[in-house]
GROMACS .gro file of C-alpha atoms in nm:
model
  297
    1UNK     CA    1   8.868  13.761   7.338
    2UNK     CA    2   8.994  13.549   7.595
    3UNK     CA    3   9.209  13.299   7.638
    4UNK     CA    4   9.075  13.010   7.881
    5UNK     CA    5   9.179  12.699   7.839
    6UNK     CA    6   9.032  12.432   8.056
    7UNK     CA    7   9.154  12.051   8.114
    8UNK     CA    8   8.929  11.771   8.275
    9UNK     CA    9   9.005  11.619   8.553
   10UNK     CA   10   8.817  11.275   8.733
   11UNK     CA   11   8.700  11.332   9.075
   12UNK     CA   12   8.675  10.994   9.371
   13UNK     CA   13   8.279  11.072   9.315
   14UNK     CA   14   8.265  10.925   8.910
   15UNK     CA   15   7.925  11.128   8.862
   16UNK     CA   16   8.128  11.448   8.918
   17UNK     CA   17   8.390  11.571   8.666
   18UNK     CA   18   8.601  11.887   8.710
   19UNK     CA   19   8.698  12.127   8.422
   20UNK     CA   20   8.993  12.308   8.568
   21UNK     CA   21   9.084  12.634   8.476
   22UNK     CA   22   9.442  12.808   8.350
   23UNK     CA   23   9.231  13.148   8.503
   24UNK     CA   24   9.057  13.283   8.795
   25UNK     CA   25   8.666  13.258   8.711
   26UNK     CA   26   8.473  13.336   8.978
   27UNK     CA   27   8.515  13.530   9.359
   28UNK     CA   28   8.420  13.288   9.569
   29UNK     CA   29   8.269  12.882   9.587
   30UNK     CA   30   7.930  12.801   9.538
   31UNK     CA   31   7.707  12.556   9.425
   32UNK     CA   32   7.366  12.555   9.201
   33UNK     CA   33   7.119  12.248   9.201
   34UNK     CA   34   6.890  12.381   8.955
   35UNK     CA   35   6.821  12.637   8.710
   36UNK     CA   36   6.645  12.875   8.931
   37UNK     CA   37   6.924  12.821   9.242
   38UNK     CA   38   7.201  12.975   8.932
   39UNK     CA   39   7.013  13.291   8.880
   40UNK     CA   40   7.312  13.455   8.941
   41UNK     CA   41   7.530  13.222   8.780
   42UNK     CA   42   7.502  13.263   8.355
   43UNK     CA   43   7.745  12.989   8.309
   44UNK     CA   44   7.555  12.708   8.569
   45UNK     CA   45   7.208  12.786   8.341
   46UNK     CA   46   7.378  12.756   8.092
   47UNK     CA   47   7.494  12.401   8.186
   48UNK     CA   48   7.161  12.354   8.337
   49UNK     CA   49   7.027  12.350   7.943
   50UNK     CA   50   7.208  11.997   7.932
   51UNK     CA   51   6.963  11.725   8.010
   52UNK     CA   52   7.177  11.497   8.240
   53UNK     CA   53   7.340  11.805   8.454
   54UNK     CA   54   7.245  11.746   8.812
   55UNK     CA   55   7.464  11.994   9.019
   56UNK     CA   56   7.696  12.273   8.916
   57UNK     CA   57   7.991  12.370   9.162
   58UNK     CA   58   8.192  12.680   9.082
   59UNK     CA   59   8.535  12.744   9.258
   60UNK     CA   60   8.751  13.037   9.139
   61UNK     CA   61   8.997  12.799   8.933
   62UNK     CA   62   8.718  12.522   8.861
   63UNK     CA   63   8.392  12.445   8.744
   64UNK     CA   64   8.256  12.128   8.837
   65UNK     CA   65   7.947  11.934   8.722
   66UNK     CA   66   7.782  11.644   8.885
   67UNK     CA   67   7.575  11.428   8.619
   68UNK     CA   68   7.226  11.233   8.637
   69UNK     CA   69   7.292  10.835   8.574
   70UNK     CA   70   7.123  10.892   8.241
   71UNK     CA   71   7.486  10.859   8.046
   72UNK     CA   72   7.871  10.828   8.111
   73UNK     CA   73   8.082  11.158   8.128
   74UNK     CA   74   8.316  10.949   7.853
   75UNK     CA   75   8.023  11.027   7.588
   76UNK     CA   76   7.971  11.410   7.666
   77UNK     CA   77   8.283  11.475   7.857
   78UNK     CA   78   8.517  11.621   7.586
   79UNK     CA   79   8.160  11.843   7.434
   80UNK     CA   80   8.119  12.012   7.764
   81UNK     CA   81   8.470  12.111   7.750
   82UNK     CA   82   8.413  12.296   7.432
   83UNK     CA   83   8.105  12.452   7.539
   84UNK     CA   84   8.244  12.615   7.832
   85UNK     CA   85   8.565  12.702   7.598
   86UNK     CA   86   8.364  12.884   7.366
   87UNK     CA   87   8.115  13.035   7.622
   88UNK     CA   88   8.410  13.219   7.890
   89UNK     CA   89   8.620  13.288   7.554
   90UNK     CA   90   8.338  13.482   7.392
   91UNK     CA   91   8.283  13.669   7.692
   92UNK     CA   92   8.036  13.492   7.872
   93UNK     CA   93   7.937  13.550   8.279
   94UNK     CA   94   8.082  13.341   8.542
   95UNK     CA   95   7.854  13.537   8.817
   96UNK     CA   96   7.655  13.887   8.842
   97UNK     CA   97   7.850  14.129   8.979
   98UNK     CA   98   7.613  14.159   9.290
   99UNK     CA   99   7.644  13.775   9.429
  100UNK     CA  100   7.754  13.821   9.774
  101UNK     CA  101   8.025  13.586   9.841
  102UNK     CA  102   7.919  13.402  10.207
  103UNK     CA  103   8.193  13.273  10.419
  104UNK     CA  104   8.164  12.907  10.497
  105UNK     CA  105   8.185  12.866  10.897
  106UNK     CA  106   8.492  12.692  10.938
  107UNK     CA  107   8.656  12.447  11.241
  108UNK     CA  108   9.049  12.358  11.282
  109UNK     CA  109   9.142  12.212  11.579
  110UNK     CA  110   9.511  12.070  11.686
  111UNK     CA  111   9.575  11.729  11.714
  112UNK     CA  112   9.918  11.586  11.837
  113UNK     CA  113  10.085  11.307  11.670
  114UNK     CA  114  10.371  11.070  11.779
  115UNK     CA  115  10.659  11.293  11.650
  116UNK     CA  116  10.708  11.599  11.894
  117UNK     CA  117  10.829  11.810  11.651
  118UNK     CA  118  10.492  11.815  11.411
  119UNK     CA  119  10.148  11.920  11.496
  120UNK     CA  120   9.865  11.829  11.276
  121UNK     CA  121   9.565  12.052  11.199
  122UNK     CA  122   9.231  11.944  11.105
  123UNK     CA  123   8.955  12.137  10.907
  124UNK     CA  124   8.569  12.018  10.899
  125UNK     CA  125   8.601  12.018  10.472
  126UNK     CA  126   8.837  11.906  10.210
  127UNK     CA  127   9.165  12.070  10.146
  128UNK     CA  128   9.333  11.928   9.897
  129UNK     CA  129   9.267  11.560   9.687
  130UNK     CA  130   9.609  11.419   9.699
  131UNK     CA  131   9.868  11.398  10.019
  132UNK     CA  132  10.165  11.761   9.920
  133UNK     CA  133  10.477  11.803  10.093
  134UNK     CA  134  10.666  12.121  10.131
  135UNK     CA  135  11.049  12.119  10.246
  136UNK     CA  136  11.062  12.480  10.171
  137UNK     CA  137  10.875  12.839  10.055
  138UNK     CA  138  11.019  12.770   9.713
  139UNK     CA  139  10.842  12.429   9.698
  140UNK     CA  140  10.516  12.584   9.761
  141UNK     CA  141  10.515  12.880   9.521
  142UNK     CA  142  10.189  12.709   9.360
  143UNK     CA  143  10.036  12.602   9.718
  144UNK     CA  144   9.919  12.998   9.861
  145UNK     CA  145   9.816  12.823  10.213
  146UNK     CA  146  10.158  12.645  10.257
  147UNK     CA  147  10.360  12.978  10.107
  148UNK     CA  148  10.174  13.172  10.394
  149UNK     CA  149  10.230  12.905  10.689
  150UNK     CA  150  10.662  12.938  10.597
  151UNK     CA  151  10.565  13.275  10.696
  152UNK     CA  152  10.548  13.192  11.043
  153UNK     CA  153  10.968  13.182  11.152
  154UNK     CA  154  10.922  12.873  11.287
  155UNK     CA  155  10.751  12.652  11.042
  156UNK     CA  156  11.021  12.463  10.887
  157UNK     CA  157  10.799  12.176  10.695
  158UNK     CA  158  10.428  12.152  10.565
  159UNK     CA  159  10.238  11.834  10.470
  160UNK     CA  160   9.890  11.875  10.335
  161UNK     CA  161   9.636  11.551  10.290
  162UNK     CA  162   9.275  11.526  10.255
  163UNK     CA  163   9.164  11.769  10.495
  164UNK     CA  164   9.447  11.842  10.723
  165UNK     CA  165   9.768  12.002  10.747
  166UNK     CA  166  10.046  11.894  10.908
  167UNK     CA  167  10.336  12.118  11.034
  168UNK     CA  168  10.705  12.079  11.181
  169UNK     CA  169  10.844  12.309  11.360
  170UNK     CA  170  11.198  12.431  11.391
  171UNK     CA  171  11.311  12.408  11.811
  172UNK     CA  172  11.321  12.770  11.862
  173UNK     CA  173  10.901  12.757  11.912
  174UNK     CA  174  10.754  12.500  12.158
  175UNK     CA  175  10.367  12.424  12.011
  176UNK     CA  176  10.186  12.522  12.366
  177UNK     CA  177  10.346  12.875  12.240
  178UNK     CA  178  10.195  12.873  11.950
  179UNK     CA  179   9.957  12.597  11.833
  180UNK     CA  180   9.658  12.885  11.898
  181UNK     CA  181   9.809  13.101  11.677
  182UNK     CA  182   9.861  12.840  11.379
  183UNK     CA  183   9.518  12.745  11.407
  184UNK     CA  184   9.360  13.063  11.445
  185UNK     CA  185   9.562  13.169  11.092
  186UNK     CA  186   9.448  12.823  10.931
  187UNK     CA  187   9.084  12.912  11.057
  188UNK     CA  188   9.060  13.229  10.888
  189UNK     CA  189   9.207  13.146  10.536
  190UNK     CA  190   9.010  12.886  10.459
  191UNK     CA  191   8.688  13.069  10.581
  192UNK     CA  192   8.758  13.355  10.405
  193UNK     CA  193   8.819  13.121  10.069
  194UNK     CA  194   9.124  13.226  10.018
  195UNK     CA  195   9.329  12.953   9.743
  196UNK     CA  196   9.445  12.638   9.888
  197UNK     CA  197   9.663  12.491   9.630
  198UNK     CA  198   9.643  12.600   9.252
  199UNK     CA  199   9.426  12.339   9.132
  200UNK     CA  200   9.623  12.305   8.783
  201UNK     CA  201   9.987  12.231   8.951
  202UNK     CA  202   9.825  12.025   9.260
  203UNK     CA  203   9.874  11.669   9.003
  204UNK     CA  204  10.207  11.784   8.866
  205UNK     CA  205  10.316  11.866   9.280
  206UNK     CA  206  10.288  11.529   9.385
  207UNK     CA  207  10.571  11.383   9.537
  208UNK     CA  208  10.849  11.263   9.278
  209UNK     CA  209  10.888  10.975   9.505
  210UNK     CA  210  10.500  10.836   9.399
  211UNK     CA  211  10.624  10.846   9.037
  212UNK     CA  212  10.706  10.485   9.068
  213UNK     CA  213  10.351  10.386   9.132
  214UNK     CA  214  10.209  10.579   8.816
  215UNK     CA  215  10.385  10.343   8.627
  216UNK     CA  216  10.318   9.985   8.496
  217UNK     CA  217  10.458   9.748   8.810
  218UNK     CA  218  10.523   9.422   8.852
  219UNK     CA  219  10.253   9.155   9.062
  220UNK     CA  220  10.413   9.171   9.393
  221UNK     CA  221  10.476   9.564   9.408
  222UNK     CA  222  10.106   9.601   9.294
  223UNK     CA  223   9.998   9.407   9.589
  224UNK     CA  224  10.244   9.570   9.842
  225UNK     CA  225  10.077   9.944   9.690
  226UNK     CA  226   9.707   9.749   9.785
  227UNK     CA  227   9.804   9.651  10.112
  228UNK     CA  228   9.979   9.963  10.196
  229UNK     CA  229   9.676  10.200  10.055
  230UNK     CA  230   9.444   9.976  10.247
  231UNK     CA  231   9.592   9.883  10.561
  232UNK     CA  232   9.854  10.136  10.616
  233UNK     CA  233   9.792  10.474  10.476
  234UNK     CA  234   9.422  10.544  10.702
  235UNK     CA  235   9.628  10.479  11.040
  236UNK     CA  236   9.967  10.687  10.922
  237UNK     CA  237   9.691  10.970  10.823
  238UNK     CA  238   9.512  11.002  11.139
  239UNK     CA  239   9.871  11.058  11.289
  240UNK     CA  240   9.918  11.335  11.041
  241UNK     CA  241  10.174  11.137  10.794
  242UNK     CA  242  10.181  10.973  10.441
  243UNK     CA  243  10.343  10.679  10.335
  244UNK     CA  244  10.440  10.616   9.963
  245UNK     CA  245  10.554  10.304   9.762
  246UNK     CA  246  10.923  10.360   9.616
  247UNK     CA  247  11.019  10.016   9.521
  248UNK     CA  248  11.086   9.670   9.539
  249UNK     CA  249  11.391   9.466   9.540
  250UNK     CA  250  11.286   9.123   9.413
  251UNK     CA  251  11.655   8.943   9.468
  252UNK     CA  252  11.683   9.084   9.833
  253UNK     CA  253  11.299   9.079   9.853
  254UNK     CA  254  11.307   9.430  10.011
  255UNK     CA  255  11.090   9.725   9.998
  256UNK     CA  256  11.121  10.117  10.015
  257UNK     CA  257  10.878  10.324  10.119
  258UNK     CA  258  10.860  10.699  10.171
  259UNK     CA  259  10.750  10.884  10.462
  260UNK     CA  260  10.616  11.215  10.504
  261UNK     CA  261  10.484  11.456  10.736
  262UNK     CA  262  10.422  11.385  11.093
  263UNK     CA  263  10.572  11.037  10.953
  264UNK     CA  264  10.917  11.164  10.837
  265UNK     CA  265  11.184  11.196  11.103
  266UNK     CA  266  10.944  11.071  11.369
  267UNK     CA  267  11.136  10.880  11.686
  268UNK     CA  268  10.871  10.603  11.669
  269UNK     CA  269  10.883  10.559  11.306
  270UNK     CA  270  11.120  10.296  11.252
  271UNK     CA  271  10.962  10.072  11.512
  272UNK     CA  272  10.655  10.155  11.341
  273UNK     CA  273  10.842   9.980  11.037
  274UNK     CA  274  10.990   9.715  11.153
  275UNK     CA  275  10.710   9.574  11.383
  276UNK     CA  276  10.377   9.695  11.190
  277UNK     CA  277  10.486   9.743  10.837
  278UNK     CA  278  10.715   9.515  10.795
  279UNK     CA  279  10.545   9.241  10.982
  280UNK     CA  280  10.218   9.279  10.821
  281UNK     CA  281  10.361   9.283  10.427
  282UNK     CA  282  10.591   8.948  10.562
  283UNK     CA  283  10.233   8.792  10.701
  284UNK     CA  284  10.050   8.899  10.409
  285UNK     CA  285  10.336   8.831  10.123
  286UNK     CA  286  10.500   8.497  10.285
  287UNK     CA  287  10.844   8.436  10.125
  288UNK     CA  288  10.795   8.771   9.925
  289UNK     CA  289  10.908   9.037  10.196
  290UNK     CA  290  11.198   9.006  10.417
  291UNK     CA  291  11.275   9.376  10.518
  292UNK     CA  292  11.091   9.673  10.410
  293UNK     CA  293  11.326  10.037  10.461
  294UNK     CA  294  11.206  10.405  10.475
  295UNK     CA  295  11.325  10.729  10.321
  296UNK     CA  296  11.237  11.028  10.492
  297UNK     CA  297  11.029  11.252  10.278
   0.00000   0.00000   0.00000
C-alpha cells in the first residue's frame, strides 16, 4: 500500500481547488472536461462520479478540480481529499500506461529591464503562483528549473514570478553572448514538462522577508501592502522585479520594502524609490509616510 498524502491548496480562480501531492502521480499535464475526455484517466472518472465536478487537471505533483456553482469547495473540500487518499493508496490508476504525453508548444522571448545586469524571460503560460528568489544552487534545491539555470557559469541570481524568469548575470558573460542560449534552454524545459518548482515547498519558499505581511498588521501597514500590491507591484513586474512589504516605523513614519530580481541592485532603483514610491505612499497616506527605504533582496 501506498503512502500518498495530499494537502489542499486555494487557487486565484475560487471554483478550482488543488490537492497537492507528497508523490509523483502522473507523466505529464493534462486536462479532462468530461467523463468520456478521461478515458485514460481512472482517477478524473472517478471524480467525474461527483455531481458538481466540472474539469479535472492532472500535473505530476497535483490534481486539480474545477467545480460547477452548485456548492462551495468548504462543504466537500476535506471529502474529496479522502477519496483521492483512499483511491491512489489502494492502488488506484492515475493514467493508462499508453497515454501519450503531448508537448505543449511553448514561446520565451527576452525582454530587457532597467538594471543591465538582469535579463528577464517570458513564457506564453504560468510558471509559478507566487514571486521565488534564488541567491544560490543551494536555495533552489526544491525549484528543478532554477537548480538547472545556476548551471549556466554565469548565472549568479534567479527570480521567478507569474510567468517569467528573471536572471542576473555575473560580468564575465555580456547577454548579446548569451541571451539565445538562456532562452533556447528555458524553451525546451518547460515544453518538454519538465518540474518547475516542487509544488509542496513553492508556499514554504517564499521569501522570509513577506513573513511580515502573513501576519495580523496594523491599519496603516495594511493600506501601504494595498497600495503597493495595486499600484506598484504590476509596473516593478513588467520590469522583471518584485517588491515586498517589510515594515513600518510609526514614530519615524518610515517604511521598508524589499526588492528583488531585476529590482534588487538596479542603478535606477533608488530613484525609482524616492520619486515614485515614496511620493505616491506620501500623496496617498498624507502625514503617514515621510521616507520609505529598500533592502535588496
Amino acid at each position: 500500500m501506498q503512502n500518498i498524502k495530499l494537502t489542499i491548496e486555494k487557487t486565484s480562480n475560487p471554483a478550482i481547488l488543488k490537492f497537492n501531492s507528497n508523490e509523483s502521480l502522473a507523466s505529464g499535464k493534462f486536462e479532462c472536461k468530461n467523463i468520456e475526455e478521461a478515458k485514460d484517466f481512472p482517477v478524473a472518472q472517478q471524480l467525474f462520479y461527483l455531481p458538481f465536478v466540472k474539469t479535472v487537471f492532472i500535473s505530476e505533483y497535483f490534481i486539480a478540480v474545477e467545480r460547477f456553482n452548485i456548492l462551495e469547495w468548504n462543504e466537500v473540500q476535506d471529502e474529496v481529499k479522502k477519496q483521492l487518499e483512499d483511491y491512489l493508496n489502494d492502488g488506484g490508476l492515475v493514467q493508462n500506461e499508453n497515454v501519450e504525453v503531448k508537448k505543449v508548444p511553448v514561446t520565451v522571448y527576452a525582454e530587457s529591464t532597467p538594471n543591465p545586469g538582469v535579463m528577464k524571460f517570458v513564457a506564453n503560460k504560468p510558471l509559478v503562483e507566487n514571486g521565488l528568489e534564488f541567491k544560490n544552487i543551494d536555495d533552489a534545491k526544491n525549484a528543478p528549473l532554477a537548480q538547472n539555470l545556476f548551471h549556466f557559469p554565469f548565472v549568479k541570481e534567479v527570480f521567478m514570478d507569474k510567468n517569467f524568469v528573471s536572471i542576473t548575470k555575473f560580468d564575465v558573460a555580456t547577454w548579446e553572448d548569451v541571451t539565445m542560449e538562456v532562452r533556447e534552454f528555458i524553451r525546451s524545459y518547460i515544453e518538454d514538462g519538465k518540474p518547475i518548482i516542487d509544488k509542496a515547498s513553492e508556499l514554504l519558499h517564499t521569501d522570509s522577508h513577506s513573513d511580515s505581511v502573513t501576519v495580523a498588521l496594523d491599519e496603516i501597514s495594511s493600506e501601504i501592502v494595498a497600495i503597493l500590491d495595486e499600484y506598484v507591484k504590476p509596473a516593478v513586474a513588467s520590469d522583471g522585479g518584485n517588491i515586498l512589504f517589510k515594515s513600518y516605523d510609526s514614530e519615524k513614519k518610515s517604511v521598508h520594502v524589499v526588492l528583488q530580481g531585476a529590482c534588487s541592485g538596479c542603478p535606477s532603483s533608488t530613484f525609482t524609490l524616492k520619486n515614485g514610491i515614496e511620493n505616491m505612499l506620501k500623496e496617498m497616506l498624507p502625514g503617514k509616510v515621510a521616507t520609505v527605504e529598500a533592502i535588496n533582496g
